[in-house]
Amino acid sequence: MKIFLDTANVEDIKKYASWGIIDGVTTNPSLIAKEGANLEKRTKEISEIVDGPISAEVISTEAEGMLKEAREYVKWASNIYVKIPMTSEGLKAVKVLSAEKIDTNVTLVFSLGQALLAAKAGATVVSPFVGRLDDVSQDGMALIEEIVQAYDNYDFETEVLVASVRSPRHVLESAIIGAGIATVPPKILDELITHDLTDKGLKKFMEDWETVKDKQ
Ligand code: E4P
């Protein structure tokens, strides 16, 4: 399972990349705005830190504009995935980009129907937003299960990138279901790494070591 970091914060990206467990990074206009960053500069900076796919989202809502932006974004670095919103215009753009061998991440996916159409258009990855579905009393992880199953039925090459992750449980369930990727906010990664028994166990090992460390 691949783990992407869901942030545009360079310090966080450096920190978690140094743990050796980050396979890519996702950004969106809100995450870029939160950092007050310039999209091009920040995307280039991130792509120098992480080797894997870096998602940068188009701003246009018309296919022609999306294509223009996408062709520009992929000049920024060799590892750019162009994020395209799940609309009919988005699908048109994905079809063309796929033929041009430009990787796409179809974002704002909230149903199996949308995920199927995105795969048929040739999306490299689709991003179902599990947290936002949970927020409106729908079952985000049930959607992941459906998409993984449907893609498997037809051997679609499109990968499922679980997005809008709000808890470690979302990540663990993604792994159990067999989703290819989860994009995880830094705070959730911190929650995944810690366990009280690890801290307690390490403390005890260190205390016991103190009692014998000078023994000849
Ligand atoms: C990542 O690709 C998505 O844009 C992100 O996970 C959305 O998360 P949010 O629903 O917490 O804003």
Short mmCIF file of C-alpha atoms and ligand atoms in Angstrom, two decimals:
data_model
loop_
_atom_site.label_atom_id
_atom_site.label_comp_id
_atom_site.label_asym_id
_atom_site.label_seq_id
_atom_site.Cartn_x
_atom_site.Cartn_y
_atom_site.Cartn_z
CA MET A 1 0.00 0.00 0.00
CA LYS A 2 1.31 3.43 -0.92
CA ILE A 3 1.05 6.32 1.53
CA PHE A 4 0.89 9.85 0.21
CA LEU A 5 1.09 12.95 2.39
CA ASP A 6 -1.95 15.23 2.10
CA THR A 7 -0.40 18.66 2.63
CA ALA A 8 1.44 21.51 0.90
CA ASN A 9 3.54 22.27 4.00
CA VAL A 10 7.21 21.85 3.07
CA GLU A 11 8.45 21.35 6.63
CA ASP A 12 5.97 18.54 7.20
CA ILE A 13 6.84 16.96 3.86
CA LYS A 14 10.57 17.03 4.73
CA LYS A 15 9.87 15.61 8.18
CA TYR A 16 7.72 12.67 7.08
CA ALA A 17 9.78 11.98 3.94
CA SER A 18 12.77 11.49 6.27
CA TRP A 19 10.86 8.61 7.92
CA GLY A 20 11.14 6.80 4.59
CA ILE A 21 7.46 5.99 4.26
CA ILE A 22 6.09 8.66 1.92
CA ASP A 23 5.38 7.56 -1.66
CA GLY A 24 3.84 10.78 -2.96
CA VAL A 25 2.10 14.04 -2.04
CA THR A 26 -1.36 15.43 -2.78
CA THR A 27 -2.25 19.11 -2.75
CA ASN A 28 -5.41 20.99 -3.66
CA PRO A 29 -6.23 24.70 -3.99
CA SER A 30 -7.32 24.85 -0.33
CA LEU A 31 -4.05 23.29 0.92
CA ILE A 32 -2.02 25.69 -1.25
CA ALA A 33 -4.10 28.62 0.07
CA LYS A 34 -3.56 27.46 3.66
CA GLU A 35 0.20 27.82 3.07
CA GLY A 36 -0.22 31.16 1.24
CA ALA A 37 2.04 29.62 -1.43
CA ASN A 38 2.51 30.05 -5.17
CA LEU A 39 1.29 26.86 -6.87
CA GLU A 40 4.15 26.50 -9.34
CA LYS A 41 6.92 27.31 -6.87
CA ARG A 42 5.49 25.11 -4.15
CA THR A 43 4.85 22.17 -6.48
CA LYS A 44 8.45 22.35 -7.75
CA GLU A 45 9.75 22.53 -4.16
CA ILE A 46 7.71 19.48 -3.13
CA SER A 47 8.76 17.47 -6.18
CA GLU A 48 12.40 17.97 -5.19
CA ILE A 49 11.73 16.42 -1.77
CA VAL A 50 9.60 13.43 -2.78
CA ASP A 51 10.36 11.18 -5.76
CA GLY A 52 6.83 9.79 -6.15
CA PRO A 53 3.72 11.38 -7.67
CA ILE A 54 2.94 14.98 -6.67
CA SER A 55 -0.67 16.00 -7.38
CA ALA A 56 -1.31 19.59 -8.45
CA GLU A 57 -4.89 20.62 -9.21
CA VAL A 58 -6.10 22.56 -12.25
CA ILE A 59 -8.12 25.71 -11.69
CA SER A 60 -10.02 25.80 -15.01
CA THR A 61 -13.46 24.28 -15.19
CA GLU A 62 -13.49 23.89 -19.00
CA ALA A 63 -11.66 21.01 -20.69
CA GLU A 64 -9.59 23.29 -22.93
CA GLY A 65 -8.34 25.32 -19.97
CA MET A 66 -7.61 22.15 -17.98
CA LEU A 67 -5.54 20.77 -20.86
CA LYS A 68 -3.55 23.99 -21.11
CA GLU A 69 -2.82 23.98 -17.38
CA ALA A 70 -2.02 20.26 -17.33
CA ARG A 71 0.51 20.57 -20.16
CA GLU A 72 2.13 23.44 -18.27
CA TYR A 73 2.19 21.63 -14.88
CA VAL A 74 3.99 18.59 -16.25
CA LYS A 75 6.87 20.84 -17.34
CA TRP A 76 7.48 21.71 -13.68
CA ALA A 77 8.83 18.28 -12.77
CA SER A 78 8.83 14.70 -14.00
CA ASN A 79 6.60 13.39 -11.21
CA ILE A 80 3.47 15.54 -11.56
CA TYR A 81 -0.02 14.01 -11.46
CA VAL A 82 -2.52 16.55 -12.75
CA LYS A 83 -5.58 16.72 -10.54
CA ILE A 84 -8.78 17.09 -12.52
CA PRO A 85 -12.23 17.56 -10.98
CA MET A 86 -14.85 14.86 -11.60
CA THR A 87 -17.06 16.70 -14.11
CA SER A 88 -17.96 16.05 -17.74
CA GLU A 89 -15.37 18.66 -18.76
CA GLY A 90 -12.89 16.93 -16.49
CA LEU A 91 -13.56 13.57 -18.15
CA LYS A 92 -12.97 15.06 -21.59
CA ALA A 93 -9.64 16.44 -20.42
CA VAL A 94 -8.64 13.13 -18.78
CA LYS A 95 -9.27 11.24 -22.02
CA VAL A 96 -6.95 13.56 -23.95
CA LEU A 97 -4.29 13.64 -21.23
CA SER A 98 -4.34 9.87 -20.98
CA ALA A 99 -3.63 9.64 -24.74
CA GLU A 100 -0.76 12.10 -24.20
CA LYS A 101 0.58 9.86 -21.39
CA ILE A 102 0.05 12.59 -18.80
CA ASP A 103 -0.86 11.16 -15.39
CA THR A 104 -4.13 12.32 -13.88
CA ASN A 105 -5.75 12.21 -10.46
CA VAL A 106 -9.52 12.57 -10.78
CA THR A 107 -10.62 14.35 -7.63
CA LEU A 108 -13.89 15.05 -5.79
CA VAL A 109 -15.19 11.52 -6.42
CA PHE A 110 -18.22 10.66 -4.28
CA SER A 111 -19.87 7.71 -6.06
CA LEU A 112 -19.11 4.43 -7.81
CA GLY A 113 -20.59 5.82 -11.02
CA GLN A 114 -18.09 8.68 -11.00
CA ALA A 115 -15.22 6.29 -10.27
CA LEU A 116 -16.22 4.02 -13.17
CA LEU A 117 -16.42 6.89 -15.64
CA ALA A 118 -13.07 8.28 -14.50
CA ALA A 119 -11.43 4.87 -15.01
CA LYS A 120 -13.00 4.52 -18.45
CA ALA A 121 -11.65 7.96 -19.42
CA GLY A 122 -8.17 6.70 -18.46
CA ALA A 123 -7.51 8.30 -15.07
CA THR A 124 -4.24 7.17 -13.48
CA VAL A 125 -5.79 7.44 -10.01
CA VAL A 126 -9.20 8.40 -8.61
CA SER A 127 -9.67 10.18 -5.31
CA PRO A 128 -12.85 9.25 -3.44
CA PHE A 129 -13.29 11.62 -0.47
CA VAL A 130 -14.21 9.33 2.42
CA GLY A 131 -14.24 11.94 5.22
CA ARG A 132 -16.55 14.29 3.36
CA LEU A 133 -18.98 11.40 2.74
CA ASP A 134 -18.89 10.47 6.43
CA ASP A 135 -19.59 14.15 7.22
CA VAL A 136 -22.93 13.90 5.41
CA SER A 137 -23.84 10.59 7.09
CA GLN A 138 -22.82 8.41 4.13
CA ASP A 139 -20.33 5.57 4.40
CA GLY A 140 -17.03 6.65 2.85
CA MET A 141 -15.26 3.33 3.34
CA ALA A 142 -18.19 1.39 1.82
CA LEU A 143 -17.59 3.41 -1.36
CA ILE A 144 -13.91 2.41 -1.34
CA GLU A 145 -14.92 -1.24 -1.08
CA GLU A 146 -17.28 -0.88 -4.04
CA ILE A 147 -14.73 0.87 -6.24
CA VAL A 148 -11.93 -1.62 -5.45
CA GLN A 149 -14.28 -4.51 -6.24
CA ALA A 150 -15.59 -2.97 -9.47
CA TYR A 151 -12.11 -2.06 -10.76
CA ASP A 152 -10.96 -5.56 -9.93
CA ASN A 153 -13.89 -7.10 -11.86
CA TYR A 154 -12.73 -5.44 -15.05
CA ASP A 155 -8.96 -5.20 -14.44
CA PHE A 156 -9.03 -1.40 -14.67
CA GLU A 157 -5.49 -0.06 -14.24
CA THR A 158 -6.74 3.05 -12.44
CA GLU A 159 -5.62 3.05 -8.81
CA VAL A 160 -7.84 3.99 -5.87
CA LEU A 161 -6.38 6.86 -3.84
CA VAL A 162 -8.34 7.19 -0.60
CA ALA A 163 -8.65 10.93 0.14
CA SER A 164 -10.23 13.14 2.79
CA VAL A 165 -8.79 10.83 5.45
CA ARG A 166 -9.85 11.92 8.93
CA SER A 167 -8.69 9.08 11.18
CA PRO A 168 -6.15 6.25 11.42
CA ARG A 169 -9.11 3.91 10.98
CA HIS A 170 -9.66 5.21 7.43
CA VAL A 171 -6.06 4.23 6.61
CA LEU A 172 -6.30 0.79 8.21
CA GLU A 173 -9.61 -0.01 6.53
CA SER A 174 -8.13 1.10 3.19
CA ALA A 175 -5.33 -1.42 3.71
CA ILE A 176 -7.76 -4.20 4.62
CA ILE A 177 -9.94 -3.46 1.59
CA GLY A 178 -6.85 -3.34 -0.63
CA ALA A 179 -6.98 0.26 -1.90
CA GLY A 180 -3.70 1.06 -3.64
CA ILE A 181 -3.04 4.41 -1.97
CA ALA A 182 -4.20 6.50 0.99
CA THR A 183 -3.32 10.18 1.20
CA VAL A 184 -2.86 11.01 4.85
CA PRO A 185 -2.72 14.37 6.66
CA PRO A 186 0.39 14.77 8.91
CA LYS A 187 -1.69 14.66 12.11
CA ILE A 188 -3.09 11.23 11.22
CA LEU A 189 0.40 9.88 10.47
CA ASP A 190 1.44 10.96 13.96
CA GLU A 191 -1.52 9.06 15.38
CA LEU A 192 -0.59 5.97 13.32
CA ILE A 193 2.97 5.81 14.56
CA THR A 194 2.33 6.08 18.29
CA HIS A 195 1.16 3.44 20.73
CA ASP A 196 1.17 3.79 24.53
CA LEU A 197 2.60 0.29 24.93
CA THR A 198 5.53 1.15 22.62
CA ASP A 199 6.37 4.21 24.75
CA LYS A 200 5.90 2.27 27.99
CA GLY A 201 7.95 -0.69 26.71
CA LEU A 202 10.81 1.51 25.53
CA LYS A 203 10.89 3.40 28.85
CA LYS A 204 11.17 0.11 30.76
CA PHE A 205 13.93 -1.22 28.45
CA MET A 206 15.92 1.98 29.02
CA GLU A 207 15.42 1.86 32.80
CA ASP A 208 16.53 -1.78 32.94
CA TRP A 209 19.53 -1.04 30.75
CA GLU A 210 20.64 1.66 33.22
CA THR A 211 20.99 -1.02 35.92
CA VAL A 212 23.50 -3.12 33.92
CA LYS A 213 25.15 -0.73 31.49
CA ASP A 214 28.40 -0.46 33.54
CA LYS A 215 28.67 -4.20 34.29
CA GLN A 216 32.03 -5.72 33.24
C1 E4P B 1 -6.62 15.11 -1.47
O1 E4P B 1 -6.32 14.77 -2.60
C2 E4P B 1 -7.88 15.80 -1.16
O2 E4P B 1 -7.97 17.02 -1.82
C3 E4P B 1 -8.00 15.94 0.34
O3 E4P B 1 -7.75 14.69 0.93
C4 E4P B 1 -9.33 16.51 0.79
O4 E4P B 1 -9.40 16.44 2.18
P1 E4P B 1 -10.50 17.24 3.04
O5 E4P B 1 -11.82 16.65 2.72
O6 E4P B 1 -10.10 16.99 4.46
O7 E4P B 1 -10.39 18.67 2.63
#
